């Protein structure tokens, strides 16, 4: 059942019978209907049925006139219920599109088809979410024991603590069940996979001297630790005396403490990477899209047939990845003993590099400039690159004829970071990068973007960052800026404009329904245009531009999906009825 209402007609002298006759005749022609018949006509109501692809649909038009406004209520119902009924979807959209300009407002009241799409998709949502929860629980319980939850981020454990009692009160039968993950939001599940725990280094500002370091080096190390410990004591003293000062000290204190820490456990690399067929970056990207799709479904938004098919495919692909990981881990449990794996420690960051970064940071703060290391420069670039290609992806996300792939670049080597594949035209646009990161003082880091269309180079763009540089001023006795830090990312807007232009010129949106079932005489591809509603021209191959012969109906001159003239289905049926 589909029901929508049009409010306040813009036309004068509205006649329901004439209006619906003209409307449904257009619908019949544009949807290639086999039969159209009005079987009930009243002063304020008209009813008809339409046959599309041998399926019967009933449409009621109810005209309501009051002193406040005019309304036209449209009810559409299929004789046979079919969940993914493409003809029903096309019918409701076609009627709406043909009359919407005649009225001031269209209000969608009921759409059982959209509701059925959502109901079916929500089952997929449930399977995907609970599959990942099950994998996380199984893997971490095996490696970390039943109290693995205590290793997790505090914001997640706090969320659990505030929610779980309410959930348990509603379902008292499960009060004694470990249900931590059931209280965690969908978006937060992937943060468990991304989580890393840290521990204090063996040698830090809080530890004693190292007897294995020669005395000649020990003195320098001890001096450096005393300086860092003095800075720490100063910051903490200021915070204890004035709690409001913690905000101004937050960055310096975090950097100071971070240098004393090292990664203890990388949850993904240590526990999940062996079982998943994709990288964490790929999985996080897929999960982000799933979370967006999930919210659309869960929050009762309209779902048309294209969106239903796109959501269905993406959820099934994600479920396949998780299911395969679960099966691999279960096989591992059968083959391997259940003893806990020992925690692996990462190598300590080289002491010389640590001292150099601390010294640079101190100089930069004194000179009032930024001197970033390699990771900070990469992170700065990544933030803007990801935002730009995210905007491009969002603009064309609705298109079902293309597939979009983006990988956040590590910016350590040349690689492909972005690709658009057209499933119909077999065309592609992709972007390669050539990073050149230099953390040296006063030096310029660059990322060069190379844009290709169908494998052919088209254009290059460049963004850059100039690292700050300081020099010691003998007269003033302090460090002064020699080179100001500067970020130039204006080319990212040019990249976005250029790719959008390539899409418009080389990948215009086209439906498979617009293409003939016979091949082009020239390139032998199934890309001959049959639609008169686009700019290609009837019979033109959108792949190579060749003009192909297209048959037409000998009676009504409608284009046919063949190269010879004949009678269309509607005319054939008409002859039979004569």
Coordinates of C-alpha atoms in Angstrom, one line a residue:
X1 CA 0.0 0.0 0.0
X2 CA 1.4 3.4 -1.1
X3 CA -0.4 6.6 -0.1
X4 CA 0.6 10.2 -0.7
X5 CA -1.4 13.4 -0.8
X6 CA -0.9 16.5 -3.0
X7 CA -2.0 19.8 -1.4
X8 CA -3.2 23.0 -3.1
X9 CA -3.4 22.7 -6.9
X10 CA -1.7 25.4 -9.0
X11 CA -4.0 24.9 -12.0
X12 CA -7.3 26.6 -12.7
X13 CA -10.6 24.8 -13.4
X14 CA -9.4 21.4 -12.1
X15 CA -11.3 18.5 -13.5
X16 CA -10.6 15.2 -11.8
X17 CA -11.6 13.0 -14.7
X18 CA -9.6 14.9 -17.4
X19 CA -6.6 15.3 -15.1
X20 CA -6.4 11.6 -14.2
X21 CA -7.0 10.5 -17.8
X22 CA -4.1 12.6 -19.1
X23 CA -1.9 11.6 -16.1
X24 CA -2.4 7.9 -16.4
X25 CA -2.0 7.9 -20.2
X26 CA 1.5 9.4 -19.7
X27 CA 2.2 6.8 -17.0
X28 CA 1.1 4.0 -19.3
X29 CA 3.3 5.2 -22.2
X30 CA 6.4 6.0 -20.1
X31 CA 6.3 2.7 -18.1
X32 CA 5.3 0.7 -21.2
X33 CA 2.1 -0.6 -19.6
X34 CA 0.3 -3.4 -21.2
X35 CA -3.2 -2.4 -20.0
X36 CA -4.8 0.7 -18.4
X37 CA -8.5 0.8 -17.4
X38 CA -10.6 3.1 -15.3
X39 CA -13.3 1.0 -13.6
X40 CA -14.8 3.6 -11.2
X41 CA -15.6 7.2 -11.7
X42 CA -17.3 9.4 -9.1
X43 CA -17.5 13.2 -8.6
X44 CA -14.5 13.2 -6.2
X45 CA -12.9 9.7 -6.8
X46 CA -11.5 7.8 -9.8
X47 CA -10.1 4.3 -9.7
X48 CA -8.1 2.5 -12.3
X49 CA -5.8 -0.5 -12.7
X50 CA -2.6 -0.8 -14.6
X51 CA -0.7 -3.9 -15.8
X52 CA 3.1 -3.7 -15.7
X53 CA 5.2 -6.8 -16.5
X54 CA 2.1 -9.0 -16.1
X55 CA 1.4 -7.6 -12.6
X56 CA -1.7 -5.7 -11.8
X57 CA -1.7 -2.5 -9.8
X58 CA -4.8 -0.5 -8.5
X59 CA -4.7 3.3 -8.2
X60 CA -7.3 5.5 -6.5
X61 CA -7.4 9.2 -6.9
X62 CA -9.5 11.0 -4.3
X63 CA -10.1 14.7 -4.6
X64 CA -10.9 16.6 -1.4
X65 CA -12.0 20.3 -1.6
X66 CA -12.4 22.4 1.5
X67 CA -12.5 26.1 2.3
X68 CA -8.9 25.9 3.3
X69 CA -7.3 23.9 0.5
X70 CA -7.6 21.3 -2.3
X71 CA -6.1 17.9 -1.8
X72 CA -5.6 14.9 -4.2
X73 CA -5.0 11.7 -2.3
X74 CA -3.3 8.9 -4.3
X75 CA -3.5 5.3 -3.2
X76 CA -1.5 2.6 -5.0
X77 CA -1.7 -1.1 -4.2
X78 CA -0.4 -4.2 -5.9
X79 CA -2.6 -7.2 -6.4
X80 CA 0.2 -9.6 -5.5
X81 CA 2.6 -8.7 -2.7
X82 CA 6.2 -8.7 -3.7
X83 CA 8.9 -7.2 -1.5
X84 CA 11.4 -5.9 -4.1
X85 CA 8.7 -5.0 -6.6
X86 CA 10.6 -2.8 -9.1
X87 CA 7.4 -2.0 -11.1
X88 CA 5.6 -0.8 -8.0
X89 CA 8.5 1.4 -7.1
X90 CA 8.7 2.8 -10.6
X91 CA 4.9 3.4 -10.6
X92 CA 4.7 5.4 -7.4
X93 CA 7.7 7.5 -8.3
X94 CA 6.5 8.1 -11.9
X95 CA 3.0 9.3 -10.7
X96 CA 4.6 11.5 -8.1
X97 CA 7.0 13.0 -10.6
X98 CA 4.4 13.7 -13.2
X99 CA 2.0 15.6 -10.9
X100 CA 4.3 17.2 -8.3
X101 CA 4.8 20.4 -10.3
X102 CA 1.0 21.0 -10.4
X103 CA 0.7 21.2 -6.7
X104 CA 2.3 23.2 -3.9
X105 CA 3.2 20.3 -1.6
X106 CA 3.5 16.5 -1.7
X107 CA 3.1 14.7 1.6
X108 CA 4.1 11.0 1.8
X109 CA 1.7 9.3 4.2
X110 CA 2.2 5.5 3.9
X111 CA 4.8 3.4 2.1
X112 CA 4.6 -0.3 3.0
X113 CA 7.2 -1.1 0.4
X114 CA 9.7 1.3 2.0
X115 CA 8.8 -0.2 5.4
X116 CA 9.4 -3.7 4.1
X117 CA 12.8 -2.7 2.8
X118 CA 13.7 -1.3 6.2
X119 CA 12.4 -4.4 8.0
X120 CA 14.5 -6.7 5.8
X121 CA 17.6 -4.5 6.1
X122 CA 17.3 -4.3 9.8
X123 CA 17.7 -8.1 10.0
X124 CA 21.0 -7.6 8.1
X125 CA 21.9 -4.8 10.6
X126 CA 21.2 -7.1 13.5
X127 CA 23.3 -10.0 12.0
X128 CA 26.3 -7.7 11.1
X129 CA 26.4 -6.0 14.5
X130 CA 26.0 -9.1 16.6
X131 CA 28.5 -11.0 14.4
X132 CA 31.2 -8.4 15.1
X133 CA 30.3 -8.4 18.8
X134 CA 30.6 -12.1 18.9
X135 CA 34.0 -12.1 17.2
X136 CA 35.3 -9.4 19.6
X137 CA 34.1 -11.3 22.6
X138 CA 35.5 -14.6 21.4
X139 CA 38.9 -13.4 20.4
X140 CA 39.6 -11.1 23.4
X141 CA 38.2 -13.7 25.9
X142 CA 40.7 -16.2 24.5
X143 CA 43.7 -13.9 24.6
X144 CA 42.9 -11.7 27.7
X145 CA 40.6 -13.8 29.8
X146 CA 37.1 -13.0 31.1
X147 CA 38.0 -9.6 32.4
X148 CA 39.3 -8.3 29.0
X149 CA 36.8 -5.4 29.4
X150 CA 39.1 -3.7 31.9
X151 CA 41.6 -3.1 29.1
X152 CA 39.2 -1.1 27.0
X153 CA 38.9 2.7 26.6
X154 CA 37.4 4.5 29.7
X155 CA 34.7 6.2 27.6
X156 CA 33.4 2.8 26.6
X157 CA 33.5 1.3 30.1
X158 CA 31.8 4.4 31.5
X159 CA 29.1 4.0 28.8
X160 CA 28.6 0.4 29.8
X161 CA 28.4 1.3 33.5
X162 CA 25.6 3.9 33.0
X163 CA 23.6 1.8 30.6
X164 CA 23.8 -1.9 31.7
X165 CA 21.7 -1.6 34.8
X166 CA 18.8 -0.2 32.8
X167 CA 19.1 -3.0 30.3
X168 CA 19.3 -5.7 33.0
X169 CA 16.2 -4.3 34.8
X170 CA 14.2 -4.6 31.7
X171 CA 15.3 -8.2 31.1
X172 CA 16.0 -9.6 34.6
X173 CA 16.5 -13.2 33.3
X174 CA 19.8 -12.0 31.8
X175 CA 21.1 -10.1 34.9
X176 CA 23.9 -12.6 35.5
X177 CA 25.0 -12.7 31.9
X178 CA 28.2 -10.9 30.7
X179 CA 26.6 -8.5 28.2
X180 CA 29.2 -5.6 28.0
X181 CA 29.1 -5.2 24.2
X182 CA 25.3 -5.1 24.0
X183 CA 25.4 -1.7 25.6
X184 CA 28.0 -0.3 23.2
X185 CA 27.0 1.8 20.2
X186 CA 27.6 0.5 16.7
X187 CA 30.2 3.2 16.0
X188 CA 32.1 2.3 19.1
X189 CA 32.7 -1.3 18.2
X190 CA 35.4 -0.5 15.8
X191 CA 37.2 1.6 18.4
X192 CA 37.8 -1.6 20.3
X193 CA 39.6 -3.0 17.3
X194 CA 41.6 0.2 16.9
X195 CA 42.5 0.5 20.6
X196 CA 46.1 0.4 21.8
X197 CA 47.3 0.1 25.4
X198 CA 50.5 1.9 26.6
X199 CA 52.9 1.2 29.3
X200 CA 55.8 3.2 30.9
X201 CA 59.2 2.6 29.3
X202 CA 61.8 0.9 31.3
X203 CA 63.8 4.0 31.3
X204 CA 61.8 7.2 31.9
X205 CA 61.9 10.3 33.9
X206 CA 60.4 8.3 36.8
X207 CA 63.0 5.5 36.8
X208 CA 66.5 5.3 38.2
X209 CA 69.8 5.3 36.3
X210 CA 70.6 2.5 33.9
X211 CA 73.7 0.6 35.0
X212 CA 74.2 -0.8 31.5
X213 CA 74.8 2.6 29.9
X214 CA 78.5 3.8 30.0
X215 CA 79.2 6.6 32.4
X216 CA 80.1 9.0 29.5
X217 CA 76.5 8.7 28.1
X218 CA 74.9 8.2 31.5
X219 CA 75.6 11.8 32.6
X220 CA 73.9 13.3 29.5
X221 CA 70.9 11.0 30.0
X222 CA 70.6 11.8 33.7
X223 CA 70.8 15.5 32.9
X224 CA 68.1 15.2 30.2
X225 CA 65.8 13.2 32.6
X226 CA 66.3 15.8 35.4
X227 CA 65.3 18.6 32.9
X228 CA 62.2 16.6 31.9
X229 CA 61.3 15.7 35.5
X230 CA 61.8 19.4 36.5
X231 CA 59.4 20.4 33.7
X232 CA 56.9 17.7 34.9
X233 CA 57.1 18.9 38.5
X234 CA 56.6 22.5 37.5
X235 CA 53.5 21.7 35.4
X236 CA 52.0 19.5 38.1
X237 CA 52.7 22.1 40.8
X238 CA 50.9 24.7 38.7
X239 CA 47.9 22.4 38.1
X240 CA 47.6 21.4 41.8
X241 CA 47.7 25.1 42.9
X242 CA 45.4 26.3 40.1
X243 CA 43.1 23.6 38.6
X244 CA 42.0 25.9 35.8
X245 CA 45.6 25.9 34.4
X246 CA 45.3 22.3 33.3
X247 CA 43.9 23.4 29.9
X248 CA 46.9 25.5 29.1
X249 CA 49.3 22.7 30.2
X250 CA 47.3 19.9 28.5
X251 CA 49.4 19.7 25.3
X252 CA 52.8 20.0 27.0
X253 CA 51.9 17.5 29.7
X254 CA 50.5 15.0 27.2
X255 CA 53.6 15.2 25.0
X256 CA 55.9 14.9 28.0
X257 CA 54.1 11.8 29.3
X258 CA 53.7 10.3 25.8
X259 CA 57.4 10.3 25.4
X260 CA 57.7 8.2 28.5
X261 CA 55.3 5.6 27.2
X262 CA 55.4 2.9 24.6
X263 CA 52.7 0.7 23.0
X264 CA 52.1 -2.4 25.0
X265 CA 49.3 -4.0 23.0
X266 CA 48.0 -3.1 19.5
X267 CA 44.6 -4.9 19.7
X268 CA 44.1 -5.2 16.0
X269 CA 47.6 -6.3 15.0
X270 CA 48.0 -8.7 18.0
X271 CA 44.6 -10.3 18.1
X272 CA 42.5 -9.7 15.0
X273 CA 44.7 -9.1 12.0
X274 CA 45.4 -12.8 11.4
X275 CA 41.8 -13.6 10.9
X276 CA 40.5 -10.7 8.8
X277 CA 40.9 -10.7 5.0
X278 CA 41.3 -6.9 5.0
X279 CA 43.4 -4.3 6.8
X280 CA 42.1 -2.3 9.8
X281 CA 41.9 0.8 7.6
X282 CA 39.7 -1.0 5.0
X283 CA 37.5 -2.5 7.7
X284 CA 37.1 0.8 9.6
X285 CA 36.1 2.4 6.3
X286 CA 33.5 -0.3 5.6
X287 CA 32.2 -0.1 9.2
X288 CA 31.8 3.7 9.0
X289 CA 29.7 3.3 5.9
X290 CA 27.7 0.5 7.6
X291 CA 27.1 2.7 10.7
X292 CA 25.7 5.5 8.4
X293 CA 23.5 3.1 6.5
X294 CA 22.4 1.5 9.8
X295 CA 21.3 4.8 11.2
X296 CA 19.3 5.5 8.0
X297 CA 17.5 2.2 8.5
X298 CA 17.0 2.4 12.2
X299 CA 15.7 6.0 12.2
X300 CA 12.8 5.2 9.9
X301 CA 14.0 7.1 6.9
X302 CA 12.5 6.5 3.4
X303 CA 14.3 3.8 1.4
X304 CA 13.8 3.4 -2.3
X305 CA 14.8 0.3 -4.3
X306 CA 18.2 1.6 -5.4
X307 CA 19.2 2.4 -1.8
X308 CA 17.8 -0.9 -0.6
X309 CA 19.9 -2.8 -3.1
X310 CA 23.0 -0.8 -2.3
X311 CA 22.5 -1.2 1.5
X312 CA 21.8 -4.9 1.1
X313 CA 25.0 -5.5 -0.9
X314 CA 27.3 -3.5 1.4
X315 CA 25.9 -5.3 4.5
X316 CA 26.2 -8.7 3.0
X317 CA 29.9 -7.9 1.9
X318 CA 30.7 -6.8 5.5
X319 CA 29.0 -9.8 7.0
X320 CA 31.0 -12.1 4.8
X321 CA 34.3 -10.5 6.0
X322 CA 33.3 -10.9 9.7
X323 CA 31.9 -14.5 9.2
X324 CA 35.1 -15.6 7.5
X325 CA 37.2 -14.1 10.3
X326 CA 35.1 -15.9 12.9
X327 CA 35.4 -19.2 11.0
X328 CA 39.2 -18.8 10.7
X329 CA 39.5 -18.1 14.5
X330 CA 37.3 -21.1 15.4
X331 CA 39.6 -23.3 13.2
X332 CA 42.6 -21.9 15.0
X333 CA 41.1 -22.7 18.4
X334 CA 40.6 -26.3 17.3
X335 CA 44.2 -26.6 16.2
X336 CA 46.0 -24.6 18.8
X337 CA 46.1 -24.8 22.6
X338 CA 44.0 -22.4 24.6
X339 CA 46.9 -21.0 26.5
X340 CA 47.1 -17.3 26.5
X341 CA 49.6 -15.7 24.2
X342 CA 52.3 -13.7 25.9
X343 CA 52.0 -10.0 25.5
X344 CA 54.4 -8.6 22.9
X345 CA 56.3 -5.5 23.5
X346 CA 57.3 -3.1 20.7
X347 CA 60.8 -1.8 20.4
X348 CA 61.6 1.4 22.3
X349 CA 61.8 4.6 20.3
X350 CA 65.5 5.4 19.9
X351 CA 66.7 7.6 22.7
X352 CA 68.6 9.9 20.4
X353 CA 65.4 10.7 18.4
X354 CA 63.4 11.2 21.5
X355 CA 66.0 13.8 22.8
X356 CA 66.1 15.5 19.5
X357 CA 62.3 15.9 19.3
X358 CA 62.1 17.2 22.9
X359 CA 64.8 19.8 22.2
X360 CA 63.1 20.9 19.0
X361 CA 59.8 21.2 20.8
X362 CA 61.3 23.4 23.5
X363 CA 63.0 25.6 20.9
X364 CA 59.7 25.9 18.8
X365 CA 57.7 26.9 21.9
X366 CA 60.3 29.6 22.8
X367 CA 60.3 30.9 19.2
X368 CA 56.5 30.8 18.8
X369 CA 56.6 28.5 15.8
X370 CA 55.6 24.9 14.9
X371 CA 58.4 22.3 14.2
X372 CA 56.5 19.1 13.4
X373 CA 57.9 15.6 13.1
X374 CA 57.1 13.2 10.3
X375 CA 54.1 11.7 12.0
X376 CA 52.6 15.1 12.8
X377 CA 53.2 16.4 9.2
X378 CA 51.5 13.2 7.8
X379 CA 48.6 13.6 10.2
X380 CA 48.2 17.2 9.2
X381 CA 48.1 16.2 5.5
X382 CA 45.8 13.2 6.1
X383 CA 43.2 15.3 7.9
X384 CA 42.7 17.6 4.8
X385 CA 43.1 14.8 2.2
X386 CA 40.5 12.6 3.8
X387 CA 38.1 15.5 4.2
X388 CA 38.4 16.4 0.5
X389 CA 38.0 12.9 -0.9
X390 CA 35.2 12.3 1.6
X391 CA 33.4 15.3 0.1
X392 CA 33.8 13.9 -3.4
X393 CA 32.5 10.4 -2.2
X394 CA 29.5 12.0 -0.5
X395 CA 28.5 13.9 -3.6
X396 CA 28.2 10.7 -5.7
X397 CA 27.3 8.2 -3.0
X398 CA 23.8 7.8 -4.3
X399 CA 24.9 6.6 -7.7
X400 CA 24.5 2.8 -8.2
X401 CA 26.4 2.7 -11.5
X402 CA 29.8 3.4 -9.9
X403 CA 32.0 2.0 -7.1
X404 CA 34.1 4.4 -5.0
X405 CA 37.3 3.3 -3.2
X406 CA 39.3 5.5 -0.9
X407 CA 42.2 4.5 1.3
X408 CA 43.6 7.0 3.8
X409 CA 47.2 7.3 2.6
X410 CA 50.1 6.5 5.1
X411 CA 52.1 9.0 3.0
X412 CA 55.2 6.9 3.2
X413 CA 55.4 5.8 -0.5
X414 CA 53.7 6.4 -3.8
X415 CA 50.4 4.6 -4.1
X416 CA 46.9 4.8 -5.4
X417 CA 44.5 6.4 -2.8
X418 CA 41.2 6.9 -4.7
X419 CA 39.4 5.3 -7.5
X420 CA 36.0 5.5 -9.2
X421 CA 34.9 2.6 -11.3
X422 CA 31.9 2.8 -13.7
X423 CA 30.2 -0.6 -13.8
X424 CA 28.4 0.1 -17.0
X425 CA 30.8 2.1 -19.1
X426 CA 33.9 0.2 -17.9
X427 CA 35.6 3.5 -17.3
X428 CA 37.6 4.7 -14.3
X429 CA 39.1 7.7 -12.6
X430 CA 41.9 7.2 -10.1
X431 CA 44.3 9.3 -8.1
X432 CA 47.9 8.4 -7.2
X433 CA 50.1 10.3 -4.7
X434 CA 53.8 10.9 -4.5
X435 CA 54.6 12.0 -1.0
X436 CA 57.8 13.7 0.0
X437 CA 57.9 14.3 3.7
X438 CA 60.8 16.1 5.3
X439 CA 60.7 16.9 9.0
X440 CA 63.9 19.0 8.9
X441 CA 63.7 22.5 10.3
X442 CA 62.7 25.0 7.6
X443 CA 62.2 22.3 4.9
X444 CA 59.1 21.8 2.7
X445 CA 57.1 18.6 2.7
X446 CA 55.0 18.0 -0.4
X447 CA 52.3 15.6 -1.6
X448 CA 51.8 15.4 -5.4
X449 CA 48.4 14.2 -6.7
X450 CA 48.3 12.6 -10.1
X451 CA 44.8 12.2 -11.6
X452 CA 44.2 9.6 -14.3
X453 CA 41.2 8.9 -16.5
X454 CA 41.0 5.4 -18.0
X455 CA 44.6 4.9 -17.2
X456 CA 45.7 8.1 -19.0
X457 CA 47.4 10.9 -17.0
X458 CA 45.3 14.0 -17.0
X459 CA 46.5 16.6 -14.4
X460 CA 48.7 16.9 -11.3
X461 CA 48.2 19.0 -8.1
X462 CA 50.4 19.7 -5.2
X463 CA 49.9 20.6 -1.5
X464 CA 52.8 21.6 0.8
X465 CA 53.8 22.3 4.4
X466 CA 56.8 24.4 5.4
X467 CA 58.2 23.4 8.7
X468 CA 59.2 26.1 11.1
X469 CA 62.8 27.0 11.8
X470 CA 64.4 28.9 14.7
X471 CA 67.8 30.5 15.2
X472 CA 69.4 31.8 18.4
X473 CA 69.5 35.5 18.9
X474 CA 72.8 36.4 20.6
X475 CA 71.7 39.9 21.5
X476 CA 68.4 38.8 23.1
X477 CA 69.7 35.5 24.4
X478 CA 66.7 33.4 23.1
X479 CA 65.5 31.6 20.0
X480 CA 63.7 33.6 17.3
X481 CA 61.8 32.4 14.3
X482 CA 63.9 32.1 11.1
X483 CA 61.2 30.4 9.0
X484 CA 57.5 30.6 9.8
X485 CA 55.5 27.3 9.5
X486 CA 53.0 27.4 6.6
X487 CA 50.4 25.0 5.2
X488 CA 49.2 25.4 1.6
X489 CA 46.3 23.1 0.7
X490 CA 44.4 25.3 -1.8
X491 CA 45.0 22.7 -4.5
X492 CA 42.6 20.3 -2.8
X493 CA 39.7 22.4 -3.9
X494 CA 41.1 22.3 -7.5
X495 CA 41.3 18.5 -7.3
X496 CA 37.7 18.2 -6.2
X497 CA 36.5 20.5 -9.0
X498 CA 38.6 18.6 -11.6
X499 CA 37.4 15.2 -10.6
X500 CA 33.7 16.4 -10.6
X501 CA 34.3 17.8 -14.1
X502 CA 35.8 14.4 -15.3
X503 CA 32.8 12.6 -13.8
X504 CA 30.4 14.9 -15.6
X505 CA 32.2 14.6 -19.0
X506 CA 33.2 10.9 -18.9
X507 CA 30.9 9.2 -16.5
X508 CA 27.4 10.7 -16.7
X509 CA 24.9 8.8 -14.8
X510 CA 23.0 6.2 -16.8
X511 CA 20.8 3.3 -16.0
X512 CA 21.1 -0.3 -17.3
X513 CA 17.5 0.0 -18.3
X514 CA 18.5 2.7 -20.9
X515 CA 20.9 0.2 -22.7
X516 CA 20.0 -2.2 -25.5
X517 CA 20.3 -5.9 -25.2
X518 CA 22.3 -6.1 -28.4
X519 CA 26.0 -5.2 -28.9
X520 CA 27.4 -2.2 -30.7
X521 CA 28.4 -2.9 -34.3
X522 CA 31.7 -1.1 -33.8
X523 CA 33.1 -2.0 -30.3
X524 CA 30.9 -5.1 -29.6
X525 CA 30.0 -3.7 -26.2
X526 CA 26.4 -3.8 -24.7
X527 CA 26.4 0.0 -24.5
X528 CA 23.9 1.1 -27.2
X529 CA 21.6 3.9 -25.9
X530 CA 17.8 3.2 -26.2
X531 CA 16.6 6.1 -24.1
X532 CA 15.3 9.3 -25.7
X533 CA 15.5 11.0 -22.3
X534 CA 19.2 11.7 -22.2
X535 CA 21.8 13.6 -24.3
X536 CA 23.4 10.6 -26.1
X537 CA 20.9 10.1 -28.9
X538 CA 19.0 7.0 -29.9
X539 CA 21.3 4.2 -31.1
X540 CA 24.5 6.0 -30.1
X541 CA 27.0 3.7 -28.4
X542 CA 28.0 5.5 -25.2
X543 CA 31.3 3.6 -25.2
X544 CA 32.7 4.4 -28.6
X545 CA 30.1 6.9 -30.2
X546 CA 29.1 4.7 -33.1
X547 CA 25.6 5.2 -34.5
X548 CA 23.7 1.9 -34.5
X549 CA 20.4 1.1 -36.2
X550 CA 17.5 0.8 -33.8
X551 CA 14.2 -0.8 -34.8
X552 CA 10.9 1.0 -34.2
X553 CA 7.3 -0.1 -33.9
X554 CA 5.7 -0.1 -37.3
X555 CA 2.4 1.2 -35.7
X556 CA 3.3 3.6 -32.9
X557 CA 7.0 4.3 -33.9
X558 CA 8.2 3.4 -30.3
X559 CA 12.0 2.5 -30.3
X560 CA 12.4 -1.3 -29.9
X561 CA 15.2 -3.2 -28.1
X562 CA 16.3 -4.7 -31.4
X563 CA 17.8 -3.6 -34.7
X564 CA 14.9 -4.5 -37.0
X565 CA 11.5 -2.8 -37.2
X566 CA 8.6 -4.8 -35.7
X567 CA 5.5 -4.3 -33.6
X568 CA 5.9 -3.4 -29.9
X569 CA 4.2 -5.5 -27.2
X570 CA 1.5 -2.9 -26.7
X571 CA 0.6 -2.8 -30.4
X572 CA 0.7 -6.6 -30.7
X573 CA -1.7 -6.8 -27.9
X574 CA -3.9 -4.1 -29.5
X575 CA -4.1 -6.1 -32.8
X576 CA -5.1 -9.2 -30.8
X577 CA -8.0 -7.3 -29.3
X578 CA -9.3 -5.9 -32.6

